[in-house]
């Protein structure tokens, strides 16, 4: 049997988890959801969903991962042999692949914008740039293919570690660039309306749908409910503190999301773009900011889209890796075959998602386009459902002593915090998720 590698240390674990968490979800998805769901009030609900629902799930996944030391499917077989819990392992193999299919489409948009930045396209009038790109047939398909090929290539060549080394440069760079863009954006005339939109909550905007969307985004952004955190935690050493790894990951993740919101929203108002626009929001707004910056805009945009691309790749490889690990460890497939088959299947589904903005825009599933349907299915249903089962497993199936042992590092840390964490995992998070599910179904 192959011996499993462990992460080198605390920093390495946090970096890998943060690498999976921070991605298009922060920069692309968060700002447009803020715009569609009423601004500051949504942000408050989102923060509450992270603290009360997402964090306990994070801990639960990490507990299962480290206790079992194996992939999602193997973990269930090890910790609950001969039970139906193994089906949970399967849900978490399928969901990340569905998610990757449309994630790669948006990754493709980032590829396209990186190339546009390199060829000085963000100079002068940039209006209509995204609309023209997205409704065309071939350009988004080509860039989707490039993004998926990069993802599969990294996994195939086994250079995951290499790409993660990149993040040590690109993450801080992304941070500095976004802070710079925020500051610059605030100097644009009319931008203060956007700041108000981000900080002055209008509580009348909150409804069941908004809460469900916030919960889904918390799961999406922290990579929860699909076994990614479980798999990464399975490489964690016994001495690492799961609770502080979770807190650090969540804090960085939230920071990047809020910064992206503050980079985008003021410029949305300055440029007269509709905040409710949806998935294209960031791709419409950023070129406007860059075009206002003159020549510096080109430099900033090249660095910016390069960093986004790396951030997106460290997330997409974690999505593909869950399925690959399953096929290799449980079905005995070779790594090469697993990667190629899964990448091809998800790519094909992604083609439909990509076309749903253009030639297939008339195709509706439950009233929405293919891309939106898959996105809603994954974030509002599959990820919270996976998360629900993970907390139920830790709260009700595993022995309390084992859970305590994991969360307190064998009694060396978090001893006073443990009762609260256990309560959150056993009662609050599962009940909260079920309530959100039900209100979303019936209201
Ligand atoms: N958290 C990633 C992002 O915000 O872009 C997306 C993601 C990666 C979701 C890995 C789920 C996952 F397992």
Coordinates of C-alpha atoms and ligand atoms in Angstrom, one line a residue:
X1 CA 0.0 0.0 0.0
X2 CA 1.1 3.5 -0.8
X3 CA 2.0 5.5 2.3
X4 CA 0.1 8.8 2.4
X5 CA 2.0 12.0 2.6
X6 CA 1.3 14.6 5.3
X7 CA 1.4 18.3 4.9
X8 CA 4.6 19.8 6.2
X9 CA 3.2 22.0 8.9
X10 CA 0.6 24.4 10.1
X11 CA 1.3 27.0 7.4
X12 CA 1.2 24.4 4.6
X13 CA -2.2 23.1 5.7
X14 CA -3.7 26.6 6.0
X15 CA -2.2 27.6 2.6
X16 CA -3.7 24.5 0.9
X17 CA -7.1 25.0 2.4
X18 CA -7.1 28.7 1.7
X19 CA -5.9 27.9 -1.8
X20 CA -9.0 25.7 -2.3
X21 CA -11.3 28.2 -0.6
X22 CA -10.1 31.4 -2.2
X23 CA -11.0 31.5 -5.8
X24 CA -13.7 32.6 -8.3
X25 CA -16.2 32.3 -5.5
X26 CA -14.7 35.3 -3.7
X27 CA -13.9 37.5 -6.7
X28 CA -16.6 36.6 -9.2
X29 CA -19.5 35.1 -7.3
X30 CA -19.6 37.0 -4.0
X31 CA -19.9 40.6 -5.6
X32 CA -22.7 39.6 -8.0
X33 CA -24.7 37.9 -5.3
X34 CA -24.3 41.0 -3.1
X35 CA -25.7 42.9 -6.1
X36 CA -28.6 40.5 -6.7
X37 CA -29.6 40.1 -3.1
X38 CA -29.7 43.6 -1.8
X39 CA -26.2 44.7 -0.7
X40 CA -25.3 45.1 3.0
X41 CA -28.2 43.1 4.4
X42 CA -27.0 40.1 2.3
X43 CA -23.4 40.5 3.6
X44 CA -24.6 40.4 7.2
X45 CA -26.7 37.2 6.6
X46 CA -23.6 35.8 4.8
X47 CA -21.3 36.4 7.7
X48 CA -23.9 34.8 10.1
X49 CA -24.2 31.8 7.8
X50 CA -20.4 31.4 7.7
X51 CA -20.1 31.5 11.5
X52 CA -23.1 29.4 12.5
X53 CA -23.5 27.0 9.7
X54 CA -20.3 26.8 7.6
X55 CA -17.7 26.8 10.4
X56 CA -19.3 23.8 12.2
X57 CA -19.4 21.9 8.9
X58 CA -15.7 22.8 8.3
X59 CA -14.8 21.3 11.6
X60 CA -16.9 18.3 11.0
X61 CA -15.3 17.6 7.7
X62 CA -11.9 18.1 9.1
X63 CA -12.6 15.8 12.0
X64 CA -13.7 13.0 9.7
X65 CA -10.8 13.5 7.3
X66 CA -8.1 13.5 9.9
X67 CA -9.6 10.7 12.0
X68 CA -9.9 8.4 8.9
X69 CA -6.8 9.5 7.0
X70 CA -8.6 8.7 3.7
X71 CA -10.8 10.0 0.9
X72 CA -14.5 10.7 1.4
X73 CA -15.7 7.2 0.4
X74 CA -12.9 5.4 2.3
X75 CA -13.5 7.6 5.3
X76 CA -17.1 6.4 5.6
X77 CA -16.0 2.8 5.1
X78 CA -13.4 3.1 7.8
X79 CA -15.4 5.0 10.4
X80 CA -18.8 3.4 9.9
X81 CA -18.0 0.0 8.2
X82 CA -20.9 -1.9 6.7
X83 CA -23.4 1.0 7.0
X84 CA -25.2 3.1 4.4
X85 CA -23.0 6.1 5.3
X86 CA -20.8 5.0 2.4
X87 CA -23.4 6.6 0.0
X88 CA -22.5 10.0 1.5
X89 CA -19.1 9.3 0.1
X90 CA -20.6 9.0 -3.4
X91 CA -22.7 12.2 -3.2
X92 CA -19.5 14.0 -2.4
X93 CA -17.8 12.5 -5.5
X94 CA -20.5 13.6 -7.9
X95 CA -21.2 17.1 -6.6
X96 CA -17.7 18.5 -7.1
X97 CA -17.6 17.3 -10.7
X98 CA -20.9 19.0 -11.4
X99 CA -19.5 22.1 -9.8
X100 CA -16.3 21.9 -11.8
X101 CA -18.2 21.8 -15.0
X102 CA -19.4 25.4 -14.7
X103 CA -16.5 26.6 -12.6
X104 CA -14.3 25.8 -15.5
X105 CA -16.5 28.0 -17.8
X106 CA -15.9 31.0 -15.5
X107 CA -12.2 30.0 -15.2
X108 CA -12.3 30.3 -19.0
X109 CA -13.7 33.8 -18.8
X110 CA -10.7 34.6 -16.6
X111 CA -8.3 33.1 -19.2
X112 CA -10.0 35.2 -21.9
X113 CA -9.6 38.4 -19.8
X114 CA -6.0 37.6 -19.1
X115 CA -5.4 37.4 -22.8
X116 CA -7.4 40.6 -23.4
X117 CA -5.3 42.3 -20.7
X118 CA -2.1 41.2 -22.4
X119 CA -3.3 42.6 -25.7
X120 CA -4.2 46.0 -24.3
X121 CA -7.9 45.6 -24.8
X122 CA -8.8 47.4 -21.6
X123 CA -7.9 50.8 -23.0
X124 CA -10.6 53.2 -24.2
X125 CA -14.3 52.3 -24.3
X126 CA -14.8 48.8 -22.7
X127 CA -18.6 48.8 -22.7
X128 CA -20.2 45.8 -24.2
X129 CA -17.0 43.8 -24.1
X130 CA -18.4 41.0 -21.9
X131 CA -21.8 40.9 -23.6
X132 CA -20.2 40.3 -27.0
X133 CA -17.8 37.7 -25.6
X134 CA -20.3 35.7 -23.6
X135 CA -23.0 35.5 -26.3
X136 CA -20.5 34.3 -28.9
X137 CA -20.2 30.5 -29.4
X138 CA -16.6 29.7 -29.9
X139 CA -14.5 32.1 -27.8
X140 CA -15.9 31.0 -24.4
X141 CA -15.7 27.4 -25.5
X142 CA -12.1 27.6 -26.4
X143 CA -11.2 29.3 -23.1
X144 CA -13.2 26.8 -21.1
X145 CA -11.3 24.1 -22.9
X146 CA -8.0 25.8 -22.0
X147 CA -8.9 26.1 -18.3
X148 CA -10.0 22.5 -18.1
X149 CA -6.8 21.3 -19.8
X150 CA -4.7 23.3 -17.4
X151 CA -6.6 21.8 -14.4
X152 CA -6.2 18.2 -15.8
X153 CA -2.6 18.9 -16.8
X154 CA -1.6 20.0 -13.3
X155 CA -3.2 16.9 -11.8
X156 CA -1.7 14.6 -14.5
X157 CA 1.8 16.0 -14.2
X158 CA 1.5 15.8 -10.4
X159 CA 2.6 19.4 -10.2
X160 CA 0.0 20.3 -7.7
X161 CA 2.7 21.2 -5.2
X162 CA 4.4 23.3 -7.8
X163 CA 1.2 25.3 -8.5
X164 CA 0.6 25.7 -4.8
X165 CA 4.1 27.2 -4.5
X166 CA 2.9 29.9 -7.0
X167 CA 0.1 30.9 -4.6
X168 CA 2.7 32.1 -2.1
X169 CA 3.5 34.8 -4.6
X170 CA 0.1 35.3 -6.3
X171 CA -2.1 35.4 -3.2
X172 CA -0.3 38.3 -1.6
X173 CA 0.0 40.0 -5.0
X174 CA -3.8 39.6 -5.5
X175 CA -4.4 41.1 -2.1
X176 CA -2.2 44.1 -2.8
X177 CA -3.8 44.6 -6.2
X178 CA -7.4 44.4 -4.9
X179 CA -6.6 46.9 -2.1
X180 CA -5.1 49.2 -4.8
X181 CA -8.2 48.7 -6.9
X182 CA -10.5 49.5 -3.9
X183 CA -8.6 52.7 -3.2
X184 CA -8.6 53.7 -6.9
X185 CA -12.3 52.9 -7.3
X186 CA -13.2 55.2 -4.4
X187 CA -11.7 58.1 -6.3
X188 CA -14.1 57.6 -9.2
X189 CA -17.0 60.1 -9.2
X190 CA -20.2 58.6 -8.0
X191 CA -18.5 55.7 -6.2
X192 CA -19.6 56.5 -2.7
X193 CA -23.1 55.3 -3.5
X194 CA -21.5 51.8 -3.9
X195 CA -19.9 52.1 -0.5
X196 CA -23.2 53.0 1.0
X197 CA -24.7 50.0 -0.7
X198 CA -22.1 47.7 0.9
X199 CA -22.5 49.1 4.4
X200 CA -26.0 50.3 5.0
X201 CA -28.3 47.3 5.4
X202 CA -31.9 47.4 4.2
X203 CA -33.4 44.6 6.3
X204 CA -36.5 44.5 4.2
X205 CA -34.5 42.8 1.5
X206 CA -34.0 39.6 3.6
X207 CA -36.2 36.7 2.7
X208 CA -36.0 32.9 2.6
X209 CA -34.4 33.0 -0.8
X210 CA -31.7 35.4 0.3
X211 CA -30.9 33.3 3.3
X212 CA -30.6 30.2 1.2
X213 CA -28.3 32.0 -1.2
X214 CA -26.1 33.3 1.6
X215 CA -25.8 29.8 3.0
X216 CA -25.0 28.3 -0.4
X217 CA -22.4 30.9 -1.0
X218 CA -20.8 30.2 2.4
X219 CA -20.5 26.5 1.4
X220 CA -19.2 27.4 -2.1
X221 CA -16.7 29.8 -0.8
X222 CA -15.3 27.6 1.9
X223 CA -15.3 24.5 -0.3
X224 CA -17.7 22.6 2.0
X225 CA -20.0 19.7 1.7
X226 CA -18.1 18.1 -1.2
X227 CA -15.3 16.4 0.6
X228 CA -12.5 18.8 -0.3
X229 CA -11.8 19.9 3.2
X230 CA -12.2 16.3 4.4
X231 CA -9.6 15.1 1.9
X232 CA -7.2 17.9 2.7
X233 CA -7.6 17.3 6.4
X234 CA -6.8 13.7 5.9
X235 CA -3.2 14.8 5.2
X236 CA -3.1 16.9 8.4
X237 CA -0.8 15.8 11.2
X238 CA -2.1 14.9 14.6
X239 CA -0.5 18.0 16.2
X240 CA -2.3 20.5 14.0
X241 CA -5.1 22.5 15.5
X242 CA -8.2 21.9 13.4
X243 CA -10.1 24.8 14.9
X244 CA -7.5 27.4 14.3
X245 CA -6.9 26.1 10.8
X246 CA -10.6 26.5 10.1
X247 CA -10.7 30.0 11.6
X248 CA -7.7 31.2 9.7
X249 CA -9.1 29.8 6.4
X250 CA -12.5 31.4 7.0
X251 CA -11.0 34.7 8.0
X252 CA -8.8 34.9 4.8
X253 CA -11.7 33.8 2.7
X254 CA -14.0 36.4 4.1
X255 CA -11.4 39.1 3.8
X256 CA -10.9 38.4 0.1
X257 CA -14.7 38.3 -0.6
X258 CA -15.3 41.6 1.2
X259 CA -12.4 43.3 -0.6
X260 CA -13.7 42.1 -3.9
X261 CA -17.1 43.5 -3.0
X262 CA -15.5 46.8 -2.2
X263 CA -13.4 46.8 -5.3
X264 CA -16.5 46.1 -7.5
X265 CA -19.5 47.8 -6.0
X266 CA -18.2 51.4 -6.0
X267 CA -17.2 51.1 -9.6
X268 CA -20.5 49.6 -10.5
X269 CA -22.2 52.7 -9.3
X270 CA -19.6 55.0 -10.8
X271 CA -20.0 53.3 -14.2
X272 CA -23.8 53.2 -14.1
X273 CA -23.8 49.4 -14.3
X274 CA -26.8 47.6 -12.8
X275 CA -25.8 45.8 -9.5
X276 CA -28.4 43.1 -10.2
X277 CA -26.7 42.2 -13.4
X278 CA -25.7 38.7 -12.4
X279 CA -22.7 36.5 -13.3
X280 CA -21.2 39.0 -15.7
X281 CA -21.0 41.8 -13.1
X282 CA -17.3 41.6 -12.3
X283 CA -16.3 41.0 -15.9
X284 CA -18.2 44.2 -16.9
X285 CA -17.0 46.3 -14.0
X286 CA -13.3 45.6 -13.8
X287 CA -12.5 46.6 -17.4
X288 CA -14.2 49.9 -16.7
X289 CA -11.9 50.5 -13.7
X290 CA -8.8 49.4 -15.7
X291 CA -9.7 51.6 -18.6
X292 CA -9.9 54.6 -16.3
X293 CA -6.4 54.0 -15.0
X294 CA -4.7 54.8 -18.3
X295 CA -1.5 52.8 -19.1
X296 CA -1.2 51.6 -15.5
X297 CA -4.5 49.8 -16.1
X298 CA -2.9 47.4 -18.5
X299 CA -0.1 46.5 -16.0
X300 CA -2.6 46.1 -13.2
X301 CA -5.0 44.1 -15.3
X302 CA -2.4 41.6 -16.5
X303 CA -1.2 40.9 -12.9
X304 CA -4.7 40.8 -11.6
X305 CA -6.1 38.3 -14.1
X306 CA -2.9 36.2 -13.8
X307 CA -3.5 36.0 -10.0
X308 CA -7.1 35.2 -10.4
X309 CA -6.2 32.4 -12.8
X310 CA -3.9 30.9 -10.3
X311 CA -6.5 31.3 -7.5
X312 CA -9.1 29.6 -9.7
X313 CA -6.7 26.8 -10.6
X314 CA -5.9 26.0 -7.0
X315 CA -9.6 25.6 -6.4
X316 CA -10.4 23.7 -9.6
X317 CA -7.6 21.1 -9.0
X318 CA -9.1 20.5 -5.5
X319 CA -12.4 19.8 -7.2
X320 CA -11.0 17.3 -9.7
X321 CA -8.8 15.7 -7.1
X322 CA -11.8 14.4 -5.1
X323 CA -13.0 12.3 -8.0
X324 CA -9.6 11.2 -9.0
X325 CA -8.7 10.1 -5.5
X326 CA -11.9 8.1 -5.4
X327 CA -11.3 6.3 -8.7
X328 CA -7.7 5.6 -7.8
X329 CA -8.1 4.5 -4.2
X330 CA -11.5 2.7 -4.5
X331 CA -11.7 1.5 -8.0
X332 CA -8.1 0.8 -8.7
X333 CA -8.0 3.0 -11.9
X334 CA -4.7 4.6 -12.9
X335 CA -4.3 8.3 -12.1
X336 CA -4.0 9.1 -15.7
X337 CA -7.1 7.3 -16.8
X338 CA -9.1 8.7 -13.9
X339 CA -8.0 12.3 -14.6
X340 CA -8.7 12.0 -18.4
X341 CA -12.1 10.4 -18.1
X342 CA -13.3 12.8 -15.4
X343 CA -11.9 15.9 -17.1
X344 CA -13.5 15.0 -20.4
X345 CA -16.9 14.3 -18.8
X346 CA -16.9 17.6 -16.8
X347 CA -15.7 19.5 -19.8
X348 CA -18.6 18.1 -21.9
X349 CA -21.1 19.3 -19.4
X350 CA -19.3 22.6 -19.2
X351 CA -19.8 23.0 -22.9
X352 CA -23.6 23.0 -22.4
X353 CA -23.2 25.6 -19.5
X354 CA -21.1 27.8 -21.7
X355 CA -23.5 27.6 -24.6
X356 CA -26.4 28.5 -22.2
X357 CA -25.3 32.1 -22.4
X358 CA -25.4 32.1 -26.2
X359 CA -27.0 29.6 -28.6
X360 CA -28.6 27.5 -25.9
X361 CA -30.0 30.5 -23.9
X362 CA -33.6 29.4 -24.7
X363 CA -33.1 26.0 -22.9
X364 CA -34.6 26.3 -19.4
X365 CA -34.5 23.8 -16.6
X366 CA -37.0 24.7 -13.8
X367 CA -37.2 28.1 -15.3
X368 CA -33.5 28.9 -15.4
X369 CA -30.7 28.4 -17.9
X370 CA -28.4 25.4 -17.8
X371 CA -25.5 27.3 -16.1
X372 CA -27.8 28.8 -13.4
X373 CA -29.5 25.5 -12.9
X374 CA -26.3 23.6 -12.2
X375 CA -25.0 26.5 -10.0
X376 CA -28.3 26.5 -7.9
X377 CA -28.3 22.7 -7.7
X378 CA -24.8 22.5 -6.4
X379 CA -24.7 25.5 -4.1
X380 CA -28.2 25.7 -2.7
X381 CA -28.8 21.9 -2.5
X382 CA -25.9 19.5 -2.9
X383 CA -23.3 21.3 -0.9
X384 CA -25.5 22.1 2.1
X385 CA -26.9 18.5 1.8
X386 CA -23.4 17.0 1.9
X387 CA -22.5 19.4 4.8
X388 CA -25.6 18.3 6.7
X389 CA -24.7 14.7 6.5
X390 CA -21.1 15.4 7.5
X391 CA -22.3 17.2 10.7
X392 CA -24.8 14.5 11.5
X393 CA -22.1 11.9 11.1
X394 CA -19.8 13.7 13.5
X395 CA -22.5 14.8 15.9
X396 CA -24.5 11.6 16.1
X397 CA -22.5 8.7 14.7
X398 CA -19.0 9.2 15.9
X399 CA -18.2 8.8 19.5
X400 CA -18.0 12.0 21.5
X401 CA -14.6 11.0 22.8
X402 CA -13.2 10.7 19.3
X403 CA -14.6 14.0 18.3
X404 CA -13.2 15.7 21.4
X405 CA -9.8 14.1 20.8
X406 CA -9.7 15.6 17.3
X407 CA -11.0 19.0 18.1
X408 CA -8.9 19.4 21.3
X409 CA -5.7 17.9 19.8
X410 CA -5.8 15.1 22.4
X411 CA -6.8 17.5 25.2
X412 CA -4.0 20.1 24.5
X413 CA -6.1 22.9 23.1
X414 CA -9.7 24.3 22.7
X415 CA -10.8 22.4 25.8
X416 CA -13.2 25.2 26.9
X417 CA -14.4 25.8 23.4
X418 CA -15.3 22.2 22.8
X419 CA -18.8 22.1 24.3
X420 CA -19.9 25.1 22.2
X421 CA -18.4 23.5 19.0
X422 CA -20.0 20.2 19.7
X423 CA -23.4 21.9 20.3
X424 CA -23.0 23.7 17.0
X425 CA -22.2 20.5 15.1
X426 CA -24.8 18.4 16.8
X427 CA -27.8 20.7 16.9
X428 CA -27.5 24.2 15.5
X429 CA -25.9 23.5 12.1
X430 CA -28.1 20.6 11.2
X431 CA -31.3 22.2 12.3
X432 CA -30.3 25.5 10.7
X433 CA -29.6 23.8 7.3
X434 CA -32.9 21.9 7.4
X435 CA -34.8 25.0 8.3
X436 CA -33.3 26.9 5.4
X437 CA -34.0 23.9 3.1
X438 CA -37.7 23.8 4.1
X439 CA -38.3 27.5 4.0
X440 CA -36.7 27.6 0.6
X441 CA -38.9 24.8 -0.6
X442 CA -42.2 26.0 0.8
X443 CA -41.9 29.8 0.9
Ligands
LIG1 N1 -14.1 27.7 -2.8 C1 -13.9 27.8 -4.2 C2 -14.1 29.3 -4.6 O1 -14.6 30.1 -3.8 O2 -13.8 29.7 -5.7 C3 -14.8 26.9 -5.1 C4 -14.7 25.5 -4.6 C5 -13.5 24.8 -4.6 C6 -15.8 24.9 -4.1 C7 -13.5 23.5 -4.1 C8 -15.8 23.6 -3.6 C9 -14.6 22.9 -3.7 F1 -14.6 21.7 -3.2

